[in-house]
PDB file of C-alpha atoms in Angstrom:
ATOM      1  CA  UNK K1300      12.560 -14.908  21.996  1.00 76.00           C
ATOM      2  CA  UNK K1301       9.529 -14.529  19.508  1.00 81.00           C
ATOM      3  CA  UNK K1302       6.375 -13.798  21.716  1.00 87.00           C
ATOM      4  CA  UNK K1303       3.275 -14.805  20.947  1.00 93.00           C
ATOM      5  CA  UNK K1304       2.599 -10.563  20.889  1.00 94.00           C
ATOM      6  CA  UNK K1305       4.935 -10.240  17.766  1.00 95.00           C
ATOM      7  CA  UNK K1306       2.680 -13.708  15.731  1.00 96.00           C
ATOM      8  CA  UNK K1307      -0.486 -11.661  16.656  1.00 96.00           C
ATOM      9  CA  UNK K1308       0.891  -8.775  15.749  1.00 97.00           C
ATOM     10  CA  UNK K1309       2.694 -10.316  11.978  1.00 97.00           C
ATOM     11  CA  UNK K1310      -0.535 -12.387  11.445  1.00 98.00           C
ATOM     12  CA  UNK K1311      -2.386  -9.169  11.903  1.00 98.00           C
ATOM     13  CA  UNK K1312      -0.272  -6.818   9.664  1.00 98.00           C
ATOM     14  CA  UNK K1313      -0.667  -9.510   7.008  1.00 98.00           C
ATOM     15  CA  UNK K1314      -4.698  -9.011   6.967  1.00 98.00           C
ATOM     16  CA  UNK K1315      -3.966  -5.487   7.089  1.00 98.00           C
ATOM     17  CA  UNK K1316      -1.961  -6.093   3.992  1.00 98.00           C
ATOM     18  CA  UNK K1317      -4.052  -8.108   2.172  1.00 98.00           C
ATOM     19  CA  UNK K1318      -7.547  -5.446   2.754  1.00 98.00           C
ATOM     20  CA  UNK K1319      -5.149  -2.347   1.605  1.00 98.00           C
ATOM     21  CA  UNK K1320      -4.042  -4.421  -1.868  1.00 97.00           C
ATOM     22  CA  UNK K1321      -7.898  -5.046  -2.321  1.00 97.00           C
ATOM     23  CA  UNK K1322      -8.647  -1.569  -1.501  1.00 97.00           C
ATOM     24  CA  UNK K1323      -6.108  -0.705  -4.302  1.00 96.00           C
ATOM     25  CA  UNK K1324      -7.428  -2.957  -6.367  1.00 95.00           C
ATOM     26  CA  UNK K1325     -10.647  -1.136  -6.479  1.00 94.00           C
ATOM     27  CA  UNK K1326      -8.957   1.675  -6.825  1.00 93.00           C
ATOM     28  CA  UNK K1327      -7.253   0.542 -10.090  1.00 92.00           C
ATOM     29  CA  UNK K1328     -10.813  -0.665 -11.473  1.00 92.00           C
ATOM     30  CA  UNK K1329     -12.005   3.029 -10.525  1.00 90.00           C
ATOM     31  CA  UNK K1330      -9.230   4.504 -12.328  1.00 86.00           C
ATOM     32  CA  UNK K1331     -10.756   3.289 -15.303  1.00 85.00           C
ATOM     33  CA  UNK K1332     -13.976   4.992 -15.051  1.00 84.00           C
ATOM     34  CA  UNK K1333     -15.036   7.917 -17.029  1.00 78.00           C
ATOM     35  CA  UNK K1334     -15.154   9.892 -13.864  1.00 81.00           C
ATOM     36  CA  UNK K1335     -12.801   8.560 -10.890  1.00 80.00           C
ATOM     37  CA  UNK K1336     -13.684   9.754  -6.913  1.00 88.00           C
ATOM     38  CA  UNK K1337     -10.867   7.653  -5.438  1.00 90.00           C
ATOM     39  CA  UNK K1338     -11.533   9.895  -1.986  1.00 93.00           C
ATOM     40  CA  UNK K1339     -13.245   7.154   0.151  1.00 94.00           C
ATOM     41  CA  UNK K1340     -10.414   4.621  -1.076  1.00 94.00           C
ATOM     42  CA  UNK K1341      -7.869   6.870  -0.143  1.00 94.00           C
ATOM     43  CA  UNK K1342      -8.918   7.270   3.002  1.00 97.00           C
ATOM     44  CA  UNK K1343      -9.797   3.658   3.956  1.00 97.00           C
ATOM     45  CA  UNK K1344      -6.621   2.589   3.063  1.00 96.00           C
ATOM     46  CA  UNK K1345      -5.042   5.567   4.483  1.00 96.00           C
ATOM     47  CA  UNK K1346      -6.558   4.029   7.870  1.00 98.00           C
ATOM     48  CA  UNK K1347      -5.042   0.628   7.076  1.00 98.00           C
ATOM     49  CA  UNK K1348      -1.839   1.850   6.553  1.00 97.00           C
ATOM     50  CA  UNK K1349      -2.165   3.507  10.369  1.00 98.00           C
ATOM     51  CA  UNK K1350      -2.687   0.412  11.427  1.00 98.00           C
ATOM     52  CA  UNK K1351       0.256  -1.373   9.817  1.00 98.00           C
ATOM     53  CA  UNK K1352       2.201   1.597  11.254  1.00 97.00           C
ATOM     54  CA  UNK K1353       0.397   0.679  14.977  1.00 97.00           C
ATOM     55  CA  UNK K1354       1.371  -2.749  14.510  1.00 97.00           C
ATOM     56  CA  UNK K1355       5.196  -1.826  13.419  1.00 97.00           C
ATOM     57  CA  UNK K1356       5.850   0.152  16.617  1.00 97.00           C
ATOM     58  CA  UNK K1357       4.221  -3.066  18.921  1.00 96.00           C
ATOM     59  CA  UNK K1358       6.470  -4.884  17.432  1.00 96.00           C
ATOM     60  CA  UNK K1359       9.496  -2.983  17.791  1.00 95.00           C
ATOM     61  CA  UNK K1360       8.465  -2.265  21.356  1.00 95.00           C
ATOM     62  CA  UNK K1361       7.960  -5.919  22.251  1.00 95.00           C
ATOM     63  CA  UNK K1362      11.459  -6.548  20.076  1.00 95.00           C
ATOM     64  CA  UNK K1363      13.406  -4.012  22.579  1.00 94.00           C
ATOM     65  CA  UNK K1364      11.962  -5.855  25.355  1.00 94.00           C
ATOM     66  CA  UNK K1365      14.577  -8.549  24.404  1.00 94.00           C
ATOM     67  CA  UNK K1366      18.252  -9.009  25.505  1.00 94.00           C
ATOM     68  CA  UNK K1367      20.197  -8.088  22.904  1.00 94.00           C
ATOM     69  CA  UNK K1368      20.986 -11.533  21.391  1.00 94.00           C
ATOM     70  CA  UNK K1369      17.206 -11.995  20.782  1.00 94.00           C
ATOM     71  CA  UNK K1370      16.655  -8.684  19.260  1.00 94.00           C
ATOM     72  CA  UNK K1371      19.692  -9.515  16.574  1.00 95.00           C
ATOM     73  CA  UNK K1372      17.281 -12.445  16.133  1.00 94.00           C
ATOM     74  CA  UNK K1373      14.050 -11.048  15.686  1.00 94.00           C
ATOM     75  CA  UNK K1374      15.490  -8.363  13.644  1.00 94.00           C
ATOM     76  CA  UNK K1375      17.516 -11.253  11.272  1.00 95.00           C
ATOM     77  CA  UNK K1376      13.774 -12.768  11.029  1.00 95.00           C
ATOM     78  CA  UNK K1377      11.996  -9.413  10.137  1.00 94.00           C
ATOM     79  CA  UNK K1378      14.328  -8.936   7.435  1.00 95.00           C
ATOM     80  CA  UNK K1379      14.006 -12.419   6.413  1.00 94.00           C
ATOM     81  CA  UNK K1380      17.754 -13.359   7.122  1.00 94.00           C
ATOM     82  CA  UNK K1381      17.137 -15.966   9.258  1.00 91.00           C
ATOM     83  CA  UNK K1382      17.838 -19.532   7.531  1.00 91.00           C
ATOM     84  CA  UNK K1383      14.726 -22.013   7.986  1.00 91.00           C
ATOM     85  CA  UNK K1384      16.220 -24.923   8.977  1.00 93.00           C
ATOM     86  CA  UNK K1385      18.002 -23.058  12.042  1.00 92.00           C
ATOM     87  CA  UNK K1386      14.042 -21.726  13.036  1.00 92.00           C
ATOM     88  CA  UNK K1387      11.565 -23.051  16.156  1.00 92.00           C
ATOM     89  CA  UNK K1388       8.213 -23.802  14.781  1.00 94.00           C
ATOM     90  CA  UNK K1389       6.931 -20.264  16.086  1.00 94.00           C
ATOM     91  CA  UNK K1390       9.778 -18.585  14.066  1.00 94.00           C
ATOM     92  CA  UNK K1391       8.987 -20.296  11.027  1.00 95.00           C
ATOM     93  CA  UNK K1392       5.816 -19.053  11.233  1.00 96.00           C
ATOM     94  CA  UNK K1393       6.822 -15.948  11.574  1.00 96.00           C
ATOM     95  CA  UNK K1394       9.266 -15.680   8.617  1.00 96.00           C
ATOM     96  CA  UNK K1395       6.493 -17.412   6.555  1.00 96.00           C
ATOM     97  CA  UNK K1396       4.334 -14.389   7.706  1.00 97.00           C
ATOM     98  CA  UNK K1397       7.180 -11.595   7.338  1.00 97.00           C
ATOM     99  CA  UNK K1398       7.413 -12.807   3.382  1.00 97.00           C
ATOM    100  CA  UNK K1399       3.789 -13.256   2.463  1.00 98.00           C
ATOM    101  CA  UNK K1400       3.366  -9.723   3.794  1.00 98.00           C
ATOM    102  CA  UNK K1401       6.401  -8.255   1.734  1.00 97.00           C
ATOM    103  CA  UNK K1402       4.597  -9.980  -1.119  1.00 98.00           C
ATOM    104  CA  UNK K1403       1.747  -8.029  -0.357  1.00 98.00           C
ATOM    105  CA  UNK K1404       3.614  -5.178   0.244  1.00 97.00           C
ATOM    106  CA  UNK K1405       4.721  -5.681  -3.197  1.00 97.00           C
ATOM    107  CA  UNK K1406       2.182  -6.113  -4.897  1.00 97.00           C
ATOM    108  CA  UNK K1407       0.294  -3.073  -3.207  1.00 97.00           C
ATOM    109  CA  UNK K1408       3.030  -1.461  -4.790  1.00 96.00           C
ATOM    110  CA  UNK K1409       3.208  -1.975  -8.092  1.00 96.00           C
ATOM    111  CA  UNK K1410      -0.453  -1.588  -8.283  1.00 95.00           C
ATOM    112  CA  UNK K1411      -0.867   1.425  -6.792  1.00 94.00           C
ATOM    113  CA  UNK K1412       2.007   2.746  -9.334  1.00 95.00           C
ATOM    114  CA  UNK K1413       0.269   1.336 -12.358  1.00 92.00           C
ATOM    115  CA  UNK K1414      -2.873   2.637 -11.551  1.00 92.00           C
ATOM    116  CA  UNK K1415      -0.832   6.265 -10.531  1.00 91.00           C
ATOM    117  CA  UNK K1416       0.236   5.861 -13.975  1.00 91.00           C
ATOM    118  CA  UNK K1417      -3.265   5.808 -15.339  1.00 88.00           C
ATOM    119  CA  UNK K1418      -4.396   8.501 -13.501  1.00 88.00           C
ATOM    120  CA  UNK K1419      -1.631  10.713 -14.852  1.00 89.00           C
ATOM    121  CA  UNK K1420      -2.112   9.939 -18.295  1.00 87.00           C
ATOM    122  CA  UNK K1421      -6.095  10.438 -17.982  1.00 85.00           C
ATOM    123  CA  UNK K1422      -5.299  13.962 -16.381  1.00 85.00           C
ATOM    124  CA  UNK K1423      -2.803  14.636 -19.619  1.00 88.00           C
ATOM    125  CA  UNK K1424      -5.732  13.871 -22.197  1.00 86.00           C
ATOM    126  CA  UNK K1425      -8.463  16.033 -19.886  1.00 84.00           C
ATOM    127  CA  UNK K1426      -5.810  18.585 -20.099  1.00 88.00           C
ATOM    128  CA  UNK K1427      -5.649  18.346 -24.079  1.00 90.00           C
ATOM    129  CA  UNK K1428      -9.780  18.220 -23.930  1.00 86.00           C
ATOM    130  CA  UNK K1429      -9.808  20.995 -21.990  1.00 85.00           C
ATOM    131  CA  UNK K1430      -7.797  22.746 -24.042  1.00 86.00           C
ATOM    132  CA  UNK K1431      -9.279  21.923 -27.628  1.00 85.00           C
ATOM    133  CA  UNK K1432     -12.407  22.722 -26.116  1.00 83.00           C
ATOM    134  CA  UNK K1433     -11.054  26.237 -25.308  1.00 83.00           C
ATOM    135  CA  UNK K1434      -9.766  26.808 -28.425  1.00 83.00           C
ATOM    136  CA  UNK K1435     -13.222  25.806 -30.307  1.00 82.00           C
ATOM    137  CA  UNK K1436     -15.096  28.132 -27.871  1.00 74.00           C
ATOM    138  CA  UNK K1437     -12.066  31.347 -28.536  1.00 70.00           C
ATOM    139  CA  UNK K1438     -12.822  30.482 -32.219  1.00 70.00           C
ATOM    140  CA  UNK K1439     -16.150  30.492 -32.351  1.00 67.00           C
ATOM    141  CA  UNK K1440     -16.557  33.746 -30.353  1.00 63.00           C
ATOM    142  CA  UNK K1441     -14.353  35.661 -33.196  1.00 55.00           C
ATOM    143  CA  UNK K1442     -17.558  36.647 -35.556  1.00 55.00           C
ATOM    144  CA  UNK K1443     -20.010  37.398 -32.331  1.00 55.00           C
ATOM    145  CA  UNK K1444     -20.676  40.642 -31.122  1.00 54.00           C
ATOM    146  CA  UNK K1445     -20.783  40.914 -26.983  1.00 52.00           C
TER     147      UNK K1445
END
């Protein structure tokens, strides 16, 4: 049976969710700054993503609380197996809730790997910078004395 612990517990993952895609949002919008501290994001969503984890294990804790049947159940509706039609009211609410966070999930995702992208080709033309510069400062110390 889906207890009102396990809605709480969805409905709270999915604000979760939605702060740690914002959080990489801003994170994205950093990464395209001449100079990027991404520190304080990291570790705010790091926090968020402790909390997801928190609510995961309440969940799976209140699922093994079940007789068996129900925790084939609640498992079918985690991984969104469950057909609608064959849903309570509560359930449907939950699957509606288990897919909006995957979505999130998602989209969290492919954001943070975009933006991982960025950062990697920013570090690969500092690199080249870095080097040039180098290579100007070896030539121009040939003709001084030291």
């Amino acid at each position: 049976m889906l207890t009102q612990d396990i809605l709480v517990c969805l409905e709270q993952k999915k604000i979760l969710m939605e702060q740690i895609l914002n959080i990489t949002k801003q994170m994205e919008v950093q990464s395209l700054e001449e100079t990027v501290d991404l520190d304080l994001l990291l570790e705010q969503r790091g926090q968020l993503m402790q909390r997801v984890d928190k609510c995961n294990l309440l969940i799976r804790s209140k699922t093994e609380l079940q007789d068996s049947v129900e925790q084939e159940r609640l498992r079918d509706l985690m991984s969104l197996q469950l057909e609608e039609e064959t849903c309570s009211p509560d359930e449907k609410r939950a699957l509606n809730l288990v897919s909006e966070i995957n979505a999130l999930f998602r989209q969290a995702a492919a954001l943070n790997r975009s933006t991982m992208d960025l950062l990697l080709v920013q570090r690969e033309n500092s690199k080249k910078q870095l080097a040039e510069l180098k290579q100007q400062g070896e030539q121009n110390n040939l003709f001084t004395y030291q």
